[in-house]
CSV table of C-alpha atoms and ligand atoms in Angstrom, one decimal:
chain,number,residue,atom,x,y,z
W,16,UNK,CA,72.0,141.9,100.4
W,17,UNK,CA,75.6,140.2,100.8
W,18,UNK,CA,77.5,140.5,103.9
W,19,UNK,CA,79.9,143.7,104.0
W,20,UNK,CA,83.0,143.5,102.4
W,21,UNK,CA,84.3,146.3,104.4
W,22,UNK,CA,83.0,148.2,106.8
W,23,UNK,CA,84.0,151.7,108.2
W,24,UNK,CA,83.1,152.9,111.6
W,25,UNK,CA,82.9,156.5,112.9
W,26,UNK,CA,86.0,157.1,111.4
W,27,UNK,CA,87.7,160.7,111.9
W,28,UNK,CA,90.7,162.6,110.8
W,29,UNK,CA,91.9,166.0,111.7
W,30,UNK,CA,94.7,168.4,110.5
W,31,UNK,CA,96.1,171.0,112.6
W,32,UNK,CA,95.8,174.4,112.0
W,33,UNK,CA,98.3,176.7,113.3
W,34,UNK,CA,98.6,180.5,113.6
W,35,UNK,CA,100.6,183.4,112.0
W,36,UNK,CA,103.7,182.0,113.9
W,37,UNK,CA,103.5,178.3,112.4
W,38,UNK,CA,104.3,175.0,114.0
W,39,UNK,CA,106.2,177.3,116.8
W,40,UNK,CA,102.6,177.2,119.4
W,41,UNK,CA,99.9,174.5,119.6
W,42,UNK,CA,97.5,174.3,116.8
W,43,UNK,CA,94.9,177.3,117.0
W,44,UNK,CA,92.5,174.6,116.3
W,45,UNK,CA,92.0,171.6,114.0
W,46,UNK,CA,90.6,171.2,110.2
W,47,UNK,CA,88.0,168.1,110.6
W,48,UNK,CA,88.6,166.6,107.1
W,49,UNK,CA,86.5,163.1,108.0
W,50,UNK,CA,84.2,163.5,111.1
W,51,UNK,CA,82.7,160.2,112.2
W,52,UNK,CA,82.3,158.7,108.6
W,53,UNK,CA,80.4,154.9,108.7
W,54,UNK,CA,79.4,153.0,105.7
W,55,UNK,CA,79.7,149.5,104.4
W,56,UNK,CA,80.8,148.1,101.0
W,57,UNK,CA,79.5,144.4,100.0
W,58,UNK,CA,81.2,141.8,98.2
W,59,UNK,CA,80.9,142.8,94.4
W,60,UNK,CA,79.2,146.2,94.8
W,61,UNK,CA,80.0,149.4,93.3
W,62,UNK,CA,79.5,152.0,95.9
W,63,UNK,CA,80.1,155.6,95.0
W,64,UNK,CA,81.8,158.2,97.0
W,65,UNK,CA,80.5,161.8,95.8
W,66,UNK,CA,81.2,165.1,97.5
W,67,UNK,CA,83.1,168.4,96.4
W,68,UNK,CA,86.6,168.7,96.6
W,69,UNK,CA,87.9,168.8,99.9
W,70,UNK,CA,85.1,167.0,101.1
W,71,UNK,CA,87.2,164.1,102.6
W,72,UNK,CA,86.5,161.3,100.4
W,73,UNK,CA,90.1,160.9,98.9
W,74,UNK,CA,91.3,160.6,102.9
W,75,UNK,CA,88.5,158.0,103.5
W,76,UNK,CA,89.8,156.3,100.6
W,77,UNK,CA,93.3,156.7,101.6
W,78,UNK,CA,93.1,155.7,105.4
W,79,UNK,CA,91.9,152.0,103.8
W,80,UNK,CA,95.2,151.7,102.1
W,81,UNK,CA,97.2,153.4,104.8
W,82,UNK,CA,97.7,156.1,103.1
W,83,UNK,CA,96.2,158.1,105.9
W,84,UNK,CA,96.4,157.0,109.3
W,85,UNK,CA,93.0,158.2,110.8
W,86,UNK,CA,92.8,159.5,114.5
W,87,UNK,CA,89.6,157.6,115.1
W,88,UNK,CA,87.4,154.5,114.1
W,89,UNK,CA,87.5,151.2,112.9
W,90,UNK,CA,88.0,149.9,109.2
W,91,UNK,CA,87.0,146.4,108.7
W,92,UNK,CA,87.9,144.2,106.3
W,93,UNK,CA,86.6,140.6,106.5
W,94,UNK,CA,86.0,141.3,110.6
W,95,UNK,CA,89.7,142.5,110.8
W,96,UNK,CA,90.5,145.9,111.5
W,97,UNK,CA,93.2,147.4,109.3
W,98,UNK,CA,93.9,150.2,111.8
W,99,UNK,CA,95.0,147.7,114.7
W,100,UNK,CA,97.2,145.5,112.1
W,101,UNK,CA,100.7,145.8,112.0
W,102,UNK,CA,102.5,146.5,108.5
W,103,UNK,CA,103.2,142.7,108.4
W,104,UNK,CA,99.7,141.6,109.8
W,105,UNK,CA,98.4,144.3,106.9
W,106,UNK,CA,100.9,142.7,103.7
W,107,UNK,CA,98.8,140.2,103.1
W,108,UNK,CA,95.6,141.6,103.3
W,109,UNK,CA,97.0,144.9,101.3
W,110,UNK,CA,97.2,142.5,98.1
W,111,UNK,CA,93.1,142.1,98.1
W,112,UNK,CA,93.1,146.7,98.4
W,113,UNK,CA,93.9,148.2,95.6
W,114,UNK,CA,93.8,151.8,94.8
W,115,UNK,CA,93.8,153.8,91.5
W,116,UNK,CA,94.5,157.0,91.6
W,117,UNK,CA,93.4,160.5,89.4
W,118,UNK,CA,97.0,160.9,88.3
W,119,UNK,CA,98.2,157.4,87.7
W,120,UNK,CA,101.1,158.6,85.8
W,121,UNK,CA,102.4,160.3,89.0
W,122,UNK,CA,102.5,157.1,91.1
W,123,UNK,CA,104.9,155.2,88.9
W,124,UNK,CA,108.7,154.9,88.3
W,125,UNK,CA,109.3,157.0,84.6
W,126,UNK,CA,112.2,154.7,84.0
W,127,UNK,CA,110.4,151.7,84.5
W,128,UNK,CA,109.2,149.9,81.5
W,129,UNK,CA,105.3,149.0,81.4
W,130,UNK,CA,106.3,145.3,81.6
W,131,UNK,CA,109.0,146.1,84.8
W,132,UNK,CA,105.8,148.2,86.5
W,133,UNK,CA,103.2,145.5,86.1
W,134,UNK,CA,105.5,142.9,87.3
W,135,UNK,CA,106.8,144.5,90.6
W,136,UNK,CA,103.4,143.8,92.5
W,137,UNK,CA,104.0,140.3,91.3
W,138,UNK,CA,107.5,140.0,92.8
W,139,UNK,CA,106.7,142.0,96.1
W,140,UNK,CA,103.6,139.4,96.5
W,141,UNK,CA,105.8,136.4,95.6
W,142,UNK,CA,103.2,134.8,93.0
W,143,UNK,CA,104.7,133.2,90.5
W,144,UNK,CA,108.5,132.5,89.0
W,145,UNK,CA,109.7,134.8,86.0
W,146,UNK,CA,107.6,133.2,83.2
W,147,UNK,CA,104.5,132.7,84.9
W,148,UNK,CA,104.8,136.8,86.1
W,149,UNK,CA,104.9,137.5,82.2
W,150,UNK,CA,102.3,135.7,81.2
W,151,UNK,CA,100.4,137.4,83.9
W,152,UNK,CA,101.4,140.7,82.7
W,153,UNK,CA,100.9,140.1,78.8
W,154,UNK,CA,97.4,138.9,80.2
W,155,UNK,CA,96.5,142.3,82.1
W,156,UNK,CA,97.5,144.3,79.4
W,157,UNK,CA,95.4,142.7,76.9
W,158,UNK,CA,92.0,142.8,79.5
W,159,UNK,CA,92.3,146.7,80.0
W,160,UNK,CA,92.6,147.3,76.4
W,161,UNK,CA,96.4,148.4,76.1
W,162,UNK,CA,98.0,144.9,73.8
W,163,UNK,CA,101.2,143.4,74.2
W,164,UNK,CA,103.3,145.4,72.2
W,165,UNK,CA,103.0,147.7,75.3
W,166,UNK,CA,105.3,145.8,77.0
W,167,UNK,CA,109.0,147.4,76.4
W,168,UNK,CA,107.2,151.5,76.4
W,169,UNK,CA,107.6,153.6,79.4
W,170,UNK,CA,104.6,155.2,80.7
W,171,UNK,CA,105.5,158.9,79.4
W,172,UNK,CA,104.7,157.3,75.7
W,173,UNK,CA,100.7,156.6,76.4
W,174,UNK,CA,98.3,159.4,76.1
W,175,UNK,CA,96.0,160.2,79.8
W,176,UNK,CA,93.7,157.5,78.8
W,177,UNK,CA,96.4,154.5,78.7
W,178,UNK,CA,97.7,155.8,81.2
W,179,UNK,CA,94.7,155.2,83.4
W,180,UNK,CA,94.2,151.8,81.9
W,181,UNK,CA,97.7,151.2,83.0
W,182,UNK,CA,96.7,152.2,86.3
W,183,UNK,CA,94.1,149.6,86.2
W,184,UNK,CA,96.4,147.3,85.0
W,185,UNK,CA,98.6,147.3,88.0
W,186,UNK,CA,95.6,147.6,90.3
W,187,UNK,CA,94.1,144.3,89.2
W,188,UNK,CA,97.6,142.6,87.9
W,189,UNK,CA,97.4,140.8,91.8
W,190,UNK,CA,93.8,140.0,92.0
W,191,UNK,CA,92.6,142.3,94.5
W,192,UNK,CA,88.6,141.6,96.1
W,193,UNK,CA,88.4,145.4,96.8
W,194,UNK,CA,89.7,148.6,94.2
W,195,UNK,CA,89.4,152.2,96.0
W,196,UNK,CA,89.0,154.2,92.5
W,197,UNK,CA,89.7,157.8,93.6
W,198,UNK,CA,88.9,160.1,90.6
W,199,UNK,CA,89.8,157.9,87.9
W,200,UNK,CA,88.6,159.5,85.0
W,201,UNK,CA,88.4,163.2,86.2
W,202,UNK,CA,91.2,164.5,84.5
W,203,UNK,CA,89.8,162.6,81.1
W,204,UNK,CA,88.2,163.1,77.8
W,205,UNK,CA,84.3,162.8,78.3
W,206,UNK,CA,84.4,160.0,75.6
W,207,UNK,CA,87.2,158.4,77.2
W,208,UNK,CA,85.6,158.7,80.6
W,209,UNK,CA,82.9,156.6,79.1
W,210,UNK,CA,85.7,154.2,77.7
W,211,UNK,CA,87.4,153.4,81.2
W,212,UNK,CA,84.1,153.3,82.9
W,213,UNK,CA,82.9,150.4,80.8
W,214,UNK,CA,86.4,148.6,81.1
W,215,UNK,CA,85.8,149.3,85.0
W,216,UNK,CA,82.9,147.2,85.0
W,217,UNK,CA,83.1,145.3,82.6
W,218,UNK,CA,87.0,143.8,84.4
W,219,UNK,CA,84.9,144.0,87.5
W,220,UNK,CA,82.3,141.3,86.9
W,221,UNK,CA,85.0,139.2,85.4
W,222,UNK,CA,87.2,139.5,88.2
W,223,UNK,CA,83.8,139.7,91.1
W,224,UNK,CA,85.6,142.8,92.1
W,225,UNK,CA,84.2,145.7,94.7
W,226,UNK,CA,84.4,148.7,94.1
W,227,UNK,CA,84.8,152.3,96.1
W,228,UNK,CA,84.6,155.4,93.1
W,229,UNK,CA,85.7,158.5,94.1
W,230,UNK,CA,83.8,161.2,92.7
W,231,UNK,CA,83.2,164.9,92.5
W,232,UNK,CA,81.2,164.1,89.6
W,233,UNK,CA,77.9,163.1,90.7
W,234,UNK,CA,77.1,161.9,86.7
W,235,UNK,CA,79.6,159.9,86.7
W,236,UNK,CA,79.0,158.4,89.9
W,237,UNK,CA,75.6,157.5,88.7
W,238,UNK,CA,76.6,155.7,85.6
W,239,UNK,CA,79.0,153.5,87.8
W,240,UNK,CA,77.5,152.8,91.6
W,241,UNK,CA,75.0,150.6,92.4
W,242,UNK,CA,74.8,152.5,96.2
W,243,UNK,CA,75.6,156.4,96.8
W,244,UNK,CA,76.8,157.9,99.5
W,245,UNK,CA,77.1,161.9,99.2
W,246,UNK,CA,79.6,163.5,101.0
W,247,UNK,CA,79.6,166.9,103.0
W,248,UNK,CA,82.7,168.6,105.3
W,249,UNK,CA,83.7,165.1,106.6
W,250,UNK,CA,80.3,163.0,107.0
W,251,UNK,CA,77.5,161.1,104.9
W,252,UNK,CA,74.9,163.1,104.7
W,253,UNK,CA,73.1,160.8,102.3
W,254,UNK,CA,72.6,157.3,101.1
W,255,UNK,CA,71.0,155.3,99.0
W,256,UNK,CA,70.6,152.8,95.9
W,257,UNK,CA,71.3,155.0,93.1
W,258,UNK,CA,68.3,155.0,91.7
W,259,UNK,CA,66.3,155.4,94.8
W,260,UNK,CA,68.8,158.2,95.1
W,261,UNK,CA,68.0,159.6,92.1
W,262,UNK,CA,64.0,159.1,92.1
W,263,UNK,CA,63.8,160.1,95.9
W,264,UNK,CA,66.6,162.8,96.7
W,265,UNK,CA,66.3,163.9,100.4
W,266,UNK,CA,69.1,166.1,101.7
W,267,UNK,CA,69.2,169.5,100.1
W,268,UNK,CA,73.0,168.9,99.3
W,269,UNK,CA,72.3,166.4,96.9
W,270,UNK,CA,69.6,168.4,95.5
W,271,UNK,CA,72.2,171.1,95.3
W,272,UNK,CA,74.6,168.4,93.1
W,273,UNK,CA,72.2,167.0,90.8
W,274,UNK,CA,71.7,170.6,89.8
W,275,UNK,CA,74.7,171.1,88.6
W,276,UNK,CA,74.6,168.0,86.3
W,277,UNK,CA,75.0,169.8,83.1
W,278,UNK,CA,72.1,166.7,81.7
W,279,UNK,CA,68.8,168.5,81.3
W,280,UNK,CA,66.9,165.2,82.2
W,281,UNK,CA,68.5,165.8,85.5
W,282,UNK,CA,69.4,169.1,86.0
W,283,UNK,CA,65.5,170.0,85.7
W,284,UNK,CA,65.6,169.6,89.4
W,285,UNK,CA,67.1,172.9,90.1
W,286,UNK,CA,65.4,173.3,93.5
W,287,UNK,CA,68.9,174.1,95.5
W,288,UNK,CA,71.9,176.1,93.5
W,289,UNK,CA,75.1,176.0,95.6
W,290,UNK,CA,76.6,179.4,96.3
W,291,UNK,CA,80.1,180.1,98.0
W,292,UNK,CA,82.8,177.6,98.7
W,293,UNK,CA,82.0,175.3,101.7
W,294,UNK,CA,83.6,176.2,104.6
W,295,UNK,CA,86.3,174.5,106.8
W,296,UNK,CA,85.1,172.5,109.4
W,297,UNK,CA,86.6,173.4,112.5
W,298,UNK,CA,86.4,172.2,116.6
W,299,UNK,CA,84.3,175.0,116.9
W,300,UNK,CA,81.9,174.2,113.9
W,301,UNK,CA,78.3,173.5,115.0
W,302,UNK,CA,74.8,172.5,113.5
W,303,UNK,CA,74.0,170.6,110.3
W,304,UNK,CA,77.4,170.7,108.1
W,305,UNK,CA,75.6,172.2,105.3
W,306,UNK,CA,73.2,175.1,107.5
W,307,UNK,CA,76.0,177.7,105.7
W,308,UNK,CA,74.9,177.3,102.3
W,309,UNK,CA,71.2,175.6,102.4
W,310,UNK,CA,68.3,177.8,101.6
W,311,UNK,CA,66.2,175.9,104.2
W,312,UNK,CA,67.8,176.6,107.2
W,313,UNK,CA,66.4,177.1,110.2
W,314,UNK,CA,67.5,178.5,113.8
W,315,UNK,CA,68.1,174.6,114.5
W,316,UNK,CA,69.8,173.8,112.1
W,317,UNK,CA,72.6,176.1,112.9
W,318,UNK,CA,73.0,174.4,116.5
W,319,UNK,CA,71.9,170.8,116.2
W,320,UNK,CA,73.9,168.4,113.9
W,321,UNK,CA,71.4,166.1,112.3
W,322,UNK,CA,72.0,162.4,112.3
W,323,UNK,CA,72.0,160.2,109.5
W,324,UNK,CA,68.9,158.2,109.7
W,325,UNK,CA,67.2,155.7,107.4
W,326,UNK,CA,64.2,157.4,106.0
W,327,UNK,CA,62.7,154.7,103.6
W,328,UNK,CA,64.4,151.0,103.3
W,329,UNK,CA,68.0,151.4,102.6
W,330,UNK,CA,67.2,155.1,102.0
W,331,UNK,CA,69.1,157.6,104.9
W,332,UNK,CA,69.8,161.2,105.0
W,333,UNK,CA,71.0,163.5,107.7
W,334,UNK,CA,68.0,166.6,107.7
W,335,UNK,CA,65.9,168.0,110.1
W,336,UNK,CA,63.6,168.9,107.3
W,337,UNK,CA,63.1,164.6,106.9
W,338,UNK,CA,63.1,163.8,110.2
W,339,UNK,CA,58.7,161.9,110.9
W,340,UNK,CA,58.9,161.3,107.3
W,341,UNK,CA,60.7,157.9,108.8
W,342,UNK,CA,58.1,157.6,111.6
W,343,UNK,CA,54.7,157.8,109.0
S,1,SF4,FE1,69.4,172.4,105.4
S,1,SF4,FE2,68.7,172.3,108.0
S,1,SF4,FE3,68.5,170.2,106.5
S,1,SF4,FE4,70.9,171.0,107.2
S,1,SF4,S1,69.3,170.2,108.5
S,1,SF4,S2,70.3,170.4,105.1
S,1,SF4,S3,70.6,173.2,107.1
S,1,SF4,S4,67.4,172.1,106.3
């Protein structure tokens, strides 16, 4: 395997949570929305991020592009860590992190023109005079299937799926190495899902791009990553190539989420159904994140956190129910 891209390191986030009287006292205690998250992207790898809303996967994918300014850990990006840089260290690195986000419509100006909002990252990165930044731009457009005539329309005119490929568009306009994809396509089409995932990758061998996809959609996930890591109140609690994932799943939470696939070649492992919201994960929470909702739970499991822990080659999950099968 290539050397990692980026790597993340016990990284942690935590919101207060304050009383009936509000910011007025100290925090009653603290919502853990990333809790010692690790995992490594390689050059030209689509790793998938999957978990359930709220899981903490958009803040990990936020605290690379500062976003979010985590609490704890280390993000490394080509042995520098983006938490220790200053804003003018980061600027140059920022043009090789690129993020694209659900709503993409959201994160640009409505009285730009398309043309004015592929150019800005252009003109903020200094590459190129006025001409040059055109060509540039009439070159995007045509790669992520919008055409040139798209030039002079504001982004209000495209329907949700050119918007996204606008999104795209701006993402890959400065030739990032690395593209944090937080749920691109959920608000999509199915059929146009499937249209954006195949310019995805398609734009991403072209341009050797990694990629992080965001994902409460473990199908999608699938169709997209070449390595999974599943998600649960803040942590990994499994990982693996996806089809290793797929053939071998370990940690009941995963089970859980294939089940709900609604693909009866997949869903016809039903052995865990998820019942109840998840819960918040507070100072106080202890045990396995997932003891609240797993049929197998044991005395244990509501005490002692499991750690994540390579079970077969490249395979890990965090279970007390796998823990020998590593050791055999
Ligand atoms: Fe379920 Fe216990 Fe395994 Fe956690 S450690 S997933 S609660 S069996």
């Amino acid at each position: 395997m290539t050397k990692p891209l980026l790597e993340i390191k016990n990284l942690k986030k935590q919101y207060p949570i304050y009383g009936p009287m509000g910011k007025m006292f100290r925090p009653k205690t603290h919502m853990n929305a990333v809790a010692g998250l690790s995992l490594e992207i390689h050059e030209k790898e689509t790793y998938g991020l999957v978990g359930e809303s709220g899981c903490g996967k958009s803040t990990t994918g936020r605290s690379i592009v500062k976003l979010v300014t985590p609490d704890e850990g280390e993000i490394l990006y080509q042995g520098s860590d983006l938490l220790k840089l200053s804003n003018r260290e980061y600027k140059p690195l920022c043009r090789d992190l690129q993020m694209i986000f659900q709503d993409s419509l959201s994160s640009m100006n409505p009285r730009q023109r398309i043309g004015q909002i592929l150019e800005e990252p252009l003109i903020i990165h200094e590459m190129g005079d006025a001409d040059e930044r055109r060509r540039q731009v009439m070159e995007i457009l045509t790669k992520v299937g919008l055409s040139e005539e798209y030039f002079f329309r504001y982004p209000h005119e495209l329907s949700g799926g050119q918007v996204q490929r606008l999104g795209i568009a701006r993402a890959l306009i400065i030739k990032p190495k690395l593209i944090i994809c937080d749920e691109p396509v959920s608000a999509l089409d199915v059929s146009i899902q499937a249209q954006i995932l195949n310019t995805l990758t398609s734009l991403q061998k072209e341009m050797d791009l990694s990629l992080l996809f965001i994902s409460h959609d473990i199908g999608v996930v699938r169709y997209i990553s070449k390595r999974i890591g599943v998600m649960y109140l803040g942590t990994l609690v499994e990982e693996a190539d996806t089809e290793e994932l797929f053939a071998n799943t370990l940690h009941p939470y995963t089970k859980a989420l294939l089940a709900s696939v609604p693909d009866f070649s997949v869903a016809k492992k039903r052995e865990v159904v998820l019942k109840g919201e998840q819960p918040v994960r507070t100072d106080e929470f202890r045990g396995c994140v997932f003891h609240t909702r797993c049929p197998y739970a044991t005395e244990k499991c509501k005490t002692e956190q499991p750690e994540l822990r390579e079970i077969a080659p490249g395979h890990k999950a965090a279970c007390h129910l796998c823990e020998g099968a590593g050791n055999a």
